[in-house]
Protein backbone atom coordinates (compact mmCIF):
# COMPACT_ATOMS: atom_id res chain seq x y z
CA UNK A 1 0.00 0.00 0.00
CA UNK A 2 0.92 3.60 -0.38
CA UNK A 3 0.54 5.77 2.70
CA UNK A 4 0.61 9.54 2.23
CA UNK A 5 1.41 11.69 5.23
CA UNK A 6 0.16 15.18 4.42
CA UNK A 7 2.12 17.59 6.55
CA UNK A 8 4.55 14.73 6.90
CA UNK A 9 7.53 17.02 7.47
CA UNK A 10 7.02 17.47 11.19
CA UNK A 11 5.20 16.66 14.41
CA UNK A 12 3.17 13.43 14.33
CA UNK A 13 3.82 13.08 10.58
CA UNK A 14 7.55 12.65 11.09
CA UNK A 15 7.10 9.86 13.62
CA UNK A 16 4.49 8.04 11.56
CA UNK A 17 6.68 8.32 8.44
CA UNK A 18 9.73 6.90 10.21
CA UNK A 19 7.80 4.09 11.90
CA UNK A 20 5.81 3.08 8.80
CA UNK A 21 9.01 3.15 6.75
CA UNK A 22 10.98 1.12 9.29
CA UNK A 23 8.33 -1.35 10.45
CA UNK A 24 6.30 -2.06 7.30
CA UNK A 25 6.80 -2.78 3.60
CA UNK A 26 4.42 -0.03 2.54
CA UNK A 27 5.50 2.91 0.44
CA UNK A 28 5.54 6.16 2.42
CA UNK A 29 4.74 9.41 0.63
CA UNK A 30 5.68 12.61 2.44
CA UNK A 31 3.34 15.44 1.50
CA UNK A 32 3.86 19.13 2.13
CA UNK A 33 2.44 22.35 0.76
CA UNK A 34 6.04 22.95 -0.38
CA UNK A 35 7.43 20.01 -2.43
CA UNK A 36 11.02 21.09 -1.68
CA UNK A 37 10.28 20.80 2.01
CA UNK A 38 8.81 17.34 1.42
CA UNK A 39 11.93 16.19 -0.42
CA UNK A 40 14.21 17.62 2.27
CA UNK A 41 12.27 15.68 4.90
CA UNK A 42 12.57 12.50 2.83
CA UNK A 43 16.35 12.90 2.71
CA UNK A 44 16.48 13.42 6.43
CA UNK A 45 14.26 10.40 7.16
CA UNK A 46 16.20 8.19 4.75
CA UNK A 47 19.47 9.18 6.41
CA UNK A 48 18.03 8.39 9.81
CA UNK A 49 16.72 5.00 8.68
CA UNK A 50 19.87 4.23 6.75
CA UNK A 51 21.99 4.91 9.84
CA UNK A 52 19.98 2.21 11.57
CA UNK A 53 20.32 -0.24 8.71
CA UNK A 54 16.62 -0.06 7.93
CA UNK A 55 15.38 -0.46 4.37
CA UNK A 56 12.93 2.26 3.46
CA UNK A 57 10.73 3.37 0.63
CA UNK A 58 9.92 7.09 1.04
CA UNK A 59 9.14 9.75 -1.56
CA UNK A 60 8.31 13.44 -1.26
CA UNK A 61 5.54 15.36 -3.06
CA UNK A 62 3.33 18.38 -2.81
CA UNK A 63 0.26 17.38 -0.74
CA UNK A 64 -2.07 17.03 -3.75
CA UNK A 65 0.25 14.65 -5.59
CA UNK A 66 0.91 12.59 -2.47
CA UNK A 67 -2.85 12.24 -1.92
CA UNK A 68 -3.42 11.36 -5.57
CA UNK A 69 -1.00 8.43 -5.41
CA UNK A 70 -2.00 7.05 -2.02
CA UNK A 71 -4.34 4.34 -0.78
CA UNK A 72 -4.31 5.84 2.71
CA UNK A 73 -3.99 9.59 3.30
CA UNK A 74 -3.08 10.75 6.81
CA UNK A 75 -3.91 14.38 7.65
CA UNK A 76 -0.91 14.97 9.91
CA UNK A 77 -1.39 18.73 9.89
CA UNK A 78 -2.25 21.10 12.76
CA UNK A 79 -6.01 21.19 13.51
CA UNK A 80 -6.51 24.69 12.10
CA UNK A 81 -5.19 23.52 8.69
CA UNK A 82 -7.23 20.32 8.58
CA UNK A 83 -10.25 21.77 6.78
CA UNK A 84 -8.16 23.59 4.17
CA UNK A 85 -5.99 20.53 3.60
CA UNK A 86 -9.05 18.34 3.00
CA UNK A 87 -10.37 20.92 0.53
CA UNK A 88 -6.99 21.10 -1.25
CA UNK A 89 -6.81 17.35 -1.89
CA UNK A 90 -10.56 16.60 -2.15
CA UNK A 91 -10.55 15.93 -5.92
CA UNK A 92 -7.68 13.44 -5.50
CA UNK A 93 -9.70 11.32 -3.07
CA UNK A 94 -12.34 8.72 -3.88
CA UNK A 95 -14.12 5.74 -2.37
CA UNK A 96 -10.89 3.73 -2.60
CA UNK A 97 -8.85 6.25 -0.61
CA UNK A 98 -8.99 6.10 3.18
CA UNK A 99 -8.64 9.46 4.87
CA UNK A 100 -7.07 9.22 8.33
CA UNK A 101 -7.22 12.08 10.82
CA UNK A 102 -5.11 12.31 14.00
CA UNK A 103 -5.67 16.05 14.69
CA UNK A 104 -7.19 17.37 17.93
CA UNK A 105 -8.43 20.85 18.81
CA UNK A 106 -6.91 22.17 22.03
CA UNK A 107 -6.63 25.44 23.85
CA UNK A 108 -4.08 26.22 26.52
CA UNK A 109 -4.13 28.41 29.61
CA UNK A 110 -2.04 28.58 32.76
CA UNK A 111 -3.69 25.40 34.13
CA UNK A 112 -2.85 23.24 31.15
CA UNK A 113 -4.38 22.18 27.86
CA UNK A 114 -8.10 21.81 27.37
CA UNK A 115 -10.08 19.98 24.76
CA UNK A 116 -11.55 22.51 22.36
CA UNK A 117 -13.53 20.76 19.63
CA UNK A 118 -15.12 22.47 16.64
CA UNK A 119 -18.88 22.98 16.65
CA UNK A 120 -19.52 19.71 14.79
CA UNK A 121 -18.27 17.82 17.88
CA UNK A 122 -14.71 16.79 17.05
CA UNK A 123 -11.99 17.39 14.48
CA UNK A 124 -12.52 13.82 13.30
CA UNK A 125 -16.17 14.57 12.50
CA UNK A 126 -15.16 17.89 10.90
CA UNK A 127 -12.93 15.96 8.51
CA UNK A 128 -15.80 13.58 7.67
CA UNK A 129 -18.04 16.56 7.02
CA UNK A 130 -15.51 18.31 4.76
CA UNK A 131 -14.38 15.23 2.82
CA UNK A 132 -16.25 14.09 -0.31
CA UNK A 133 -19.21 11.91 0.70
CA UNK A 134 -17.83 8.65 -0.66
CA UNK A 135 -14.41 8.92 1.02
CA UNK A 136 -14.18 6.75 4.16
CA UNK A 137 -12.76 8.63 7.16
CA UNK A 138 -10.93 6.99 10.06
CA UNK A 139 -9.85 8.75 13.26
CA UNK A 140 -6.55 7.31 14.48
CA UNK A 141 -3.19 8.18 16.09
CA UNK A 142 -4.76 11.03 18.13
CA UNK A 143 -3.06 10.35 21.44
CA UNK A 144 0.51 9.55 20.43
CA UNK A 145 3.25 11.93 21.53
CA UNK A 146 5.01 13.24 18.42
CA UNK A 147 8.46 13.20 20.05
CA UNK A 148 8.04 9.68 21.37
CA UNK A 149 7.12 8.50 17.89
CA UNK A 150 9.86 10.41 16.05
CA UNK A 151 12.65 9.12 18.27
CA UNK A 152 13.36 5.66 16.87
CA UNK A 153 15.49 4.82 19.91
CA UNK A 154 12.29 4.94 21.89
CA UNK A 155 10.71 1.50 22.10
CA UNK A 156 7.15 1.74 23.34
CA UNK A 157 4.17 -0.38 24.21
CA UNK A 158 1.20 1.87 23.52
CA UNK A 159 -2.35 1.84 22.25
CA UNK A 160 -4.02 3.96 19.61
CA UNK A 161 -7.79 4.26 19.33
CA UNK A 162 -9.77 4.01 16.09
CA UNK A 163 -13.13 5.49 15.19
CA UNK A 164 -14.83 5.11 11.82
CA UNK A 165 -18.24 4.51 10.29
CA UNK A 166 -16.78 2.36 7.49
CA UNK A 167 -15.84 -1.08 8.80
CA UNK A 168 -13.49 -1.98 5.93
CA UNK A 169 -11.56 1.27 6.17
CA UNK A 170 -11.29 0.88 9.93
CA UNK A 171 -9.99 -2.65 9.52
CA UNK A 172 -7.35 -1.53 7.01
CA UNK A 173 -6.10 1.24 9.31
CA UNK A 174 -6.22 -1.11 12.27
CA UNK A 175 -3.93 -3.53 10.47
CA UNK A 176 -1.59 -0.71 9.42
CA UNK A 177 -1.39 0.64 12.98
CA UNK A 178 -0.73 -2.82 14.36
CA UNK A 179 2.21 -3.16 11.97
CA UNK A 180 4.01 -0.40 13.85
CA UNK A 181 6.18 -2.09 16.44
CA UNK A 182 4.85 -1.69 19.98
CA UNK A 183 1.58 -0.15 18.85
CA UNK A 184 -1.83 -1.78 19.37
CA UNK A 185 -4.94 -0.43 17.71
CA UNK A 186 -8.26 -0.65 19.56
CA UNK A 187 -11.72 -0.03 18.15
CA UNK A 188 -13.88 2.66 19.75
CA UNK A 189 -16.80 2.41 17.34
CA UNK A 190 -18.19 5.05 14.98
CA UNK A 191 -17.08 8.62 14.32
CA UNK A 192 -19.73 9.76 16.83
CA UNK A 193 -17.45 8.43 19.58
CA UNK A 194 -14.45 10.53 18.53
CA UNK A 195 -14.71 13.45 20.98
CA UNK A 196 -13.78 11.29 23.97
CA UNK A 197 -10.85 9.86 22.00
CA UNK A 198 -9.58 13.31 21.04
CA UNK A 199 -9.88 14.70 24.55
CA UNK A 200 -7.26 12.22 25.76
CA UNK A 201 -4.64 14.29 23.90
CA UNK A 202 -4.76 17.39 26.15
CA UNK A 203 -4.97 14.98 29.10
CA UNK A 204 -1.69 13.19 28.31
CA UNK A 205 -0.01 16.58 27.94
CA UNK A 206 -1.39 17.68 31.32
CA UNK A 207 -0.19 14.45 32.93
CA UNK A 208 3.31 15.17 31.58
CA UNK A 209 3.10 18.72 32.93
CA UNK A 210 2.14 17.78 36.49
CA UNK A 211 4.12 14.60 37.15
CA UNK A 212 7.88 14.67 37.56
CA UNK A 213 9.70 12.27 35.30
CA UNK A 214 6.79 11.76 32.90
CA UNK A 215 7.38 13.04 29.36
CA UNK A 216 5.75 12.25 26.05
CA UNK A 217 3.02 10.41 27.93
CA UNK A 218 1.18 7.63 26.12
CA UNK A 219 -1.58 5.33 27.16
CA UNK A 220 -2.36 1.65 27.50
CA UNK A 221 -5.95 0.46 27.98
CA UNK A 222 -6.10 -2.64 30.17
CA UNK B 1 -7.97 8.50 59.08
CA UNK B 2 -11.65 8.00 58.63
CA UNK B 3 -12.87 7.65 55.08
CA UNK B 4 -16.62 8.00 54.46
CA UNK B 5 -18.03 6.54 51.26
CA UNK B 6 -21.38 8.21 50.72
CA UNK B 7 -23.44 5.92 48.54
CA UNK B 8 -20.96 3.28 49.65
CA UNK B 9 -23.45 0.46 49.22
CA UNK B 10 -22.88 -0.06 45.52
CA UNK B 11 -21.01 0.68 42.32
CA UNK B 12 -17.64 2.40 42.80
CA UNK B 13 -18.36 2.85 46.55
CA UNK B 14 -18.37 -0.90 47.13
CA UNK B 15 -15.00 -1.41 45.47
CA UNK B 16 -13.38 1.54 47.24
CA UNK B 17 -14.77 0.36 50.59
CA UNK B 18 -13.43 -3.17 50.12
CA UNK B 19 -10.04 -2.01 48.87
CA UNK B 20 -9.56 0.70 51.53
CA UNK B 21 -10.62 -1.78 54.21
CA UNK B 22 -8.34 -4.53 52.94
CA UNK B 23 -5.27 -2.52 51.92
CA UNK B 24 -5.08 0.27 54.51
CA UNK B 25 -5.41 0.76 58.27
CA UNK B 26 -7.95 3.54 57.86
CA UNK B 27 -11.47 3.32 59.23
CA UNK B 28 -14.06 2.96 56.48
CA UNK B 29 -17.52 4.48 57.01
CA UNK B 30 -20.25 3.31 54.65
CA UNK B 31 -22.84 6.03 54.12
CA UNK B 32 -26.29 5.65 52.62
CA UNK B 33 -29.51 7.60 52.65
CA UNK B 34 -30.90 4.54 54.43
CA UNK B 35 -28.82 3.58 57.50
CA UNK B 36 -30.20 0.03 57.38
CA UNK B 37 -28.87 -0.35 53.88
CA UNK B 38 -25.49 0.96 55.04
CA UNK B 39 -25.34 -1.58 57.85
CA UNK B 40 -26.36 -4.42 55.54
CA UNK B 41 -23.54 -3.44 53.17
CA UNK B 42 -21.07 -3.39 56.07
CA UNK B 43 -22.06 -6.94 57.02
CA UNK B 44 -21.63 -8.06 53.44
CA UNK B 45 -18.22 -6.38 53.09
CA UNK B 46 -17.01 -7.72 56.43
CA UNK B 47 -18.04 -11.24 55.45
CA UNK B 48 -16.19 -10.90 52.17
CA UNK B 49 -13.04 -9.57 53.84
CA UNK B 50 -13.28 -12.10 56.66
CA UNK B 51 -13.47 -14.94 54.13
CA UNK B 52 -10.14 -13.70 52.80
CA UNK B 53 -8.58 -13.42 56.22
CA UNK B 54 -8.38 -9.63 55.96
CA UNK B 55 -8.72 -7.48 59.06
CA UNK B 56 -11.17 -4.66 58.49
CA UNK B 57 -12.64 -1.68 60.24
CA UNK B 58 -15.95 -0.74 58.60
CA UNK B 59 -19.04 0.93 60.03
CA UNK B 60 -22.37 1.93 58.51
CA UNK B 61 -24.25 5.21 58.93
CA UNK B 62 -26.75 7.48 57.30
CA UNK B 63 -24.80 9.75 54.89
CA UNK B 64 -24.89 12.80 57.18
CA UNK B 65 -23.44 10.92 60.15
CA UNK B 66 -20.78 9.27 58.02
CA UNK B 67 -19.73 12.68 56.65
CA UNK B 68 -19.73 14.19 60.14
CA UNK B 69 -17.26 11.61 61.44
CA UNK B 70 -14.93 11.50 58.44
CA UNK B 71 -11.67 13.19 57.47
CA UNK B 72 -12.20 12.29 53.83
CA UNK B 73 -15.69 12.10 52.29
CA UNK B 74 -16.05 10.31 48.95
CA UNK B 75 -19.19 11.13 46.94
CA UNK B 76 -19.63 7.68 45.43
CA UNK B 77 -23.16 8.41 44.25
CA UNK B 78 -24.57 8.59 40.72
CA UNK B 79 -23.91 11.98 39.06
CA UNK B 80 -27.54 13.11 39.23
CA UNK B 81 -27.48 12.73 43.05
CA UNK B 82 -24.15 14.48 43.55
CA UNK B 83 -25.55 18.00 44.06
CA UNK B 84 -28.25 16.86 46.48
CA UNK B 85 -25.80 14.71 48.40
CA UNK B 86 -23.40 17.65 48.82
CA UNK B 87 -26.29 19.81 50.05
CA UNK B 88 -27.41 17.09 52.48
CA UNK B 89 -24.01 16.82 54.17
CA UNK B 90 -22.81 20.43 53.69
CA UNK B 91 -23.12 21.44 57.36
CA UNK B 92 -21.06 18.40 58.41
CA UNK B 93 -18.12 19.48 56.27
CA UNK B 94 -15.45 22.05 57.10
CA UNK B 95 -11.94 23.09 56.08
CA UNK B 96 -10.55 19.92 57.67
CA UNK B 97 -12.77 17.59 55.64
CA UNK B 98 -11.65 16.64 52.16
CA UNK B 99 -14.48 16.09 49.72
CA UNK B 100 -13.62 13.58 46.98
CA UNK B 101 -15.69 13.23 43.82
CA UNK B 102 -15.43 10.34 41.35
CA UNK B 103 -18.74 10.95 39.50
CA UNK B 104 -18.96 11.60 35.76
CA UNK B 105 -21.88 12.79 33.64
CA UNK B 106 -22.55 10.53 30.68
CA UNK B 107 -25.26 9.97 28.14
CA UNK B 108 -25.72 6.83 26.10
CA UNK B 109 -27.03 6.17 22.62
CA UNK B 110 -26.70 3.30 20.17
CA UNK B 111 -23.08 4.25 19.38
CA UNK B 112 -21.88 4.14 22.95
CA UNK B 113 -21.47 6.44 25.93
CA UNK B 114 -20.69 10.11 25.54
CA UNK B 115 -19.30 12.62 27.98
CA UNK B 116 -22.09 14.89 29.10
CA UNK B 117 -20.83 17.44 31.63
CA UNK B 118 -22.99 19.91 33.51
CA UNK B 119 -22.91 23.55 32.42
CA UNK B 120 -20.16 24.44 34.89
CA UNK B 121 -17.75 22.23 32.89
CA UNK B 122 -17.52 18.99 34.85
CA UNK B 123 -19.15 17.15 37.74
CA UNK B 124 -15.95 17.74 39.71
CA UNK B 125 -16.34 21.51 39.31
CA UNK B 126 -20.05 21.24 40.10
CA UNK B 127 -19.15 19.64 43.44
CA UNK B 128 -16.66 22.43 44.16
CA UNK B 129 -19.34 24.99 43.37
CA UNK B 130 -21.97 23.33 45.58
CA UNK B 131 -19.67 22.58 48.54
CA UNK B 132 -19.11 25.17 51.28
CA UNK B 133 -16.31 27.56 50.22
CA UNK B 134 -13.74 26.39 52.76
CA UNK B 135 -14.07 22.65 51.97
CA UNK B 136 -11.24 21.38 49.74
CA UNK B 137 -12.49 19.32 46.79
CA UNK B 138 -10.47 16.63 45.04
CA UNK B 139 -11.51 14.82 41.87
CA UNK B 140 -10.30 11.20 41.97
CA UNK B 141 -11.24 7.61 41.09
CA UNK B 142 -13.21 8.73 38.00
CA UNK B 143 -11.97 6.12 35.56
CA UNK B 144 -11.98 2.93 37.60
CA UNK B 145 -14.39 0.19 36.61
CA UNK B 146 -16.71 -0.51 39.55
CA UNK B 147 -16.77 -4.26 38.92
CA UNK B 148 -12.99 -4.52 38.60
CA UNK B 149 -12.62 -2.73 41.92
CA UNK B 150 -15.32 -4.67 43.77
CA UNK B 151 -13.95 -8.07 42.78
CA UNK B 152 -11.11 -8.61 45.25
CA UNK B 153 -9.85 -11.57 43.21
CA UNK B 154 -8.98 -9.06 40.54
CA UNK B 155 -5.40 -7.87 40.91
CA UNK B 156 -4.78 -4.82 38.80
CA UNK B 157 -2.09 -2.35 37.86
CA UNK B 158 -3.97 0.84 37.11
CA UNK B 159 -3.74 4.59 37.41
CA UNK B 160 -6.18 7.09 38.81
CA UNK B 161 -5.98 10.79 38.04
CA UNK B 162 -6.26 13.58 40.61
CA UNK B 163 -7.41 17.16 40.17
CA UNK B 164 -7.64 19.72 42.98
CA UNK B 165 -6.94 23.36 43.70
CA UNK B 166 -5.82 22.60 47.27
CA UNK B 167 -2.34 21.06 47.27
CA UNK B 168 -2.55 19.58 50.77
CA UNK B 169 -5.88 17.92 50.11
CA UNK B 170 -4.60 16.56 46.82
CA UNK B 171 -1.53 15.17 48.52
CA UNK B 172 -3.63 13.44 51.20
CA UNK B 173 -5.88 11.80 48.59
CA UNK B 174 -2.86 10.88 46.49
CA UNK B 175 -1.35 9.03 49.44
CA UNK B 176 -4.66 7.30 50.17
CA UNK B 177 -5.09 6.21 46.55
CA UNK B 178 -1.51 4.93 46.42
CA UNK B 179 -2.23 2.77 49.47
CA UNK B 180 -4.67 0.71 47.40
CA UNK B 181 -2.72 -2.22 46.03
CA UNK B 182 -2.02 -1.90 42.31
CA UNK B 183 -3.28 1.65 42.09
CA UNK B 184 -1.07 4.63 41.21
CA UNK B 185 -2.34 8.19 41.58
CA UNK B 186 -1.16 10.82 39.10
CA UNK B 187 -1.59 14.57 39.36
CA UNK B 188 -3.43 16.39 36.58
CA UNK B 189 -3.38 19.84 38.13
CA UNK B 190 -6.27 22.03 39.21
CA UNK B 191 -10.03 21.42 39.09
CA UNK B 192 -10.10 23.33 35.79
CA UNK B 193 -8.47 20.27 34.19
CA UNK B 194 -11.19 17.85 35.32
CA UNK B 195 -13.33 17.62 32.16
CA UNK B 196 -10.64 15.73 30.25
CA UNK B 197 -10.21 13.38 33.20
CA UNK B 198 -13.94 12.70 33.44
CA UNK B 199 -14.31 12.09 29.71
CA UNK B 200 -12.05 9.06 29.96
CA UNK B 201 -14.88 7.24 31.75
CA UNK B 202 -17.26 6.94 28.76
CA UNK B 203 -14.19 6.13 26.67
CA UNK B 204 -13.15 3.09 28.73
CA UNK B 205 -16.74 1.85 28.54
CA UNK B 206 -16.74 2.29 24.75
CA UNK B 207 -13.42 0.45 24.49
CA UNK B 208 -14.97 -2.47 26.41
CA UNK B 209 -18.00 -2.39 24.10
CA UNK B 210 -16.05 -2.55 20.84
CA UNK B 211 -13.13 -4.86 21.63
CA UNK B 212 -13.66 -8.58 22.17
CA UNK B 213 -12.20 -9.85 25.40
CA UNK B 214 -11.90 -6.43 27.03
CA UNK B 215 -14.10 -5.88 30.09
CA UNK B 216 -13.94 -3.44 32.98
CA UNK B 217 -11.30 -1.51 31.07
CA UNK B 218 -8.82 0.56 33.06
CA UNK B 219 -5.94 2.74 32.05
CA UNK B 220 -2.22 3.10 32.59
CA UNK B 221 -0.43 6.30 31.56
CA UNK B 222 3.10 5.61 30.38
XYZ file of C-alpha atoms in Angstrom, chain A residues 12-217:
206
model
C 3.172 13.425 14.329
C 3.819 13.079 10.576
C 7.547 12.646 11.093
C 7.102 9.857 13.622
C 4.486 8.038 11.558
C 6.679 8.316 8.441
C 9.728 6.899 10.215
C 7.800 4.093 11.896
C 5.808 3.084 8.799
C 9.013 3.148 6.752
C 10.980 1.123 9.286
C 8.333 -1.349 10.446
C 6.295 -2.058 7.304
C 6.798 -2.782 3.603
C 4.423 -0.031 2.545
C 5.501 2.914 0.442
C 5.544 6.157 2.420
C 4.744 9.414 0.626
C 5.682 12.609 2.443
C 3.338 15.443 1.501
C 3.859 19.134 2.126
C 2.439 22.348 0.757
C 6.040 22.949 -0.380
C 7.431 20.011 -2.431
C 11.021 21.093 -1.679
C 10.283 20.797 2.010
C 8.811 17.339 1.422
C 11.927 16.190 -0.422
C 14.213 17.620 2.266
C 12.266 15.680 4.902
C 12.569 12.501 2.828
C 16.351 12.896 2.710
C 16.475 13.424 6.432
C 14.264 10.400 7.161
C 16.203 8.190 4.752
C 19.470 9.185 6.412
C 18.026 8.388 9.808
C 16.723 4.998 8.679
C 19.874 4.226 6.749
C 21.989 4.913 9.838
C 19.978 2.211 11.575
C 20.321 -0.237 8.711
C 16.616 -0.056 7.929
C 15.381 -0.462 4.368
C 12.927 2.256 3.456
C 10.731 3.374 0.626
C 9.921 7.093 1.039
C 9.136 9.747 -1.557
C 8.311 13.441 -1.264
C 5.542 15.359 -3.064
C 3.331 18.378 -2.810
C 0.260 17.379 -0.737
C -2.072 17.034 -3.747
C 0.255 14.648 -5.591
C 0.911 12.592 -2.474
C -2.849 12.242 -1.916
C -3.417 11.360 -5.574
C -0.998 8.427 -5.413
C -1.995 7.052 -2.023
C -4.343 4.344 -0.778
C -4.312 5.844 2.709
C -3.991 9.591 3.300
C -3.081 10.755 6.809
C -3.905 14.379 7.648
C -0.913 14.972 9.906
C -1.392 18.730 9.893
C -2.247 21.101 12.756
C -6.007 21.191 13.512
C -6.512 24.687 12.100
C -5.188 23.515 8.688
C -7.230 20.319 8.582
C -10.253 21.774 6.778
C -8.156 23.590 4.167
C -5.986 20.531 3.603
C -9.045 18.343 2.998
C -10.366 20.916 0.526
C -6.986 21.095 -1.248
C -6.806 17.347 -1.888
C -10.556 16.605 -2.149
C -10.553 15.933 -5.915
C -7.682 13.437 -5.504
C -9.700 11.320 -3.073
C -12.343 8.718 -3.879
C -14.119 5.738 -2.373
C -10.887 3.728 -2.598
C -8.848 6.247 -0.610
C -8.985 6.103 3.177
C -8.643 9.461 4.866
C -7.074 9.220 8.328
C -7.222 12.077 10.823
C -5.108 12.311 14.000
C -5.671 16.050 14.693
C -7.193 17.372 17.930
C -8.427 20.851 18.810
C -6.909 22.173 22.027
C -6.633 25.438 23.854
C -4.076 26.221 26.520
C -4.132 28.405 29.606
C -2.045 28.576 32.763
C -3.693 25.400 34.131
C -2.852 23.238 31.152
C -4.377 22.177 27.858
C -8.101 21.812 27.371
C -10.085 19.976 24.755
C -11.547 22.506 22.358
C -13.533 20.758 19.628
C -15.116 22.473 16.642
C -18.884 22.977 16.652
C -19.520 19.712 14.789
C -18.274 17.819 17.883
C -14.709 16.792 17.048
C -11.987 17.394 14.478
C -12.523 13.821 13.297
C -16.169 14.575 12.504
C -15.164 17.887 10.898
C -12.928 15.959 8.505
C -15.797 13.580 7.669
C -18.042 16.562 7.015
C -15.506 18.313 4.758
C -14.379 15.227 2.818
C -16.248 14.090 -0.309
C -19.209 11.912 0.704
C -17.827 8.655 -0.663
C -14.414 8.921 1.024
C -14.175 6.753 4.164
C -12.762 8.629 7.162
C -10.933 6.993 10.058
C -9.852 8.754 13.256
C -6.545 7.308 14.483
C -3.193 8.183 16.085
C -4.755 11.027 18.132
C -3.056 10.355 21.437
C 0.508 9.552 20.434
C 3.248 11.933 21.530
C 5.015 13.243 18.416
C 8.456 13.204 20.053
C 8.038 9.675 21.369
C 7.117 8.500 17.890
C 9.855 10.406 16.047
C 12.650 9.118 18.267
C 13.356 5.663 16.873
C 15.488 4.821 19.909
C 12.288 4.944 21.886
C 10.708 1.498 22.104
C 7.152 1.739 23.338
C 4.167 -0.385 24.205
C 1.202 1.865 23.524
C -2.347 1.836 22.246
C -4.016 3.956 19.614
C -7.789 4.261 19.330
C -9.771 4.008 16.094
C -13.134 5.489 15.189
C -14.829 5.108 11.820
C -18.238 4.509 10.294
C -16.776 2.360 7.490
C -15.836 -1.083 8.797
C -13.493 -1.981 5.932
C -11.562 1.271 6.171
C -11.286 0.878 9.925
C -9.994 -2.651 9.521
C -7.349 -1.529 7.010
C -6.104 1.235 9.308
C -6.219 -1.112 12.266
C -3.925 -3.533 10.466
C -1.593 -0.710 9.424
C -1.393 0.643 12.977
C -0.732 -2.820 14.363
C 2.208 -3.159 11.969
C 4.014 -0.396 13.851
C 6.183 -2.089 16.442
C 4.845 -1.692 19.977
C 1.582 -0.154 18.853
C -1.828 -1.783 19.374
C -4.943 -0.427 17.712
C -8.258 -0.647 19.555
C -11.718 -0.031 18.153
C -13.884 2.663 19.747
C -16.796 2.414 17.341
C -18.193 5.046 14.983
C -17.085 8.620 14.322
C -19.728 9.761 16.826
C -17.451 8.435 19.578
C -14.452 10.533 18.526
C -14.709 13.449 20.977
C -13.776 11.294 23.972
C -10.850 9.863 22.001
C -9.578 13.309 21.040
C -9.885 14.697 24.551
C -7.261 12.222 25.760
C -4.645 14.290 23.904
C -4.756 17.390 26.151
C -4.965 14.982 29.099
C -1.692 13.186 28.315
C -0.012 16.581 27.943
C -1.395 17.683 31.322
C -0.188 14.455 32.926
C 3.314 15.171 31.584
C 3.100 18.722 32.934
C 2.135 17.778 36.489
C 4.122 14.596 37.147
C 7.878 14.666 37.564
C 9.698 12.271 35.304
C 6.790 11.763 32.899
C 7.376 13.041 29.364
C 5.747 12.255 26.045
C 3.018 10.415 27.926
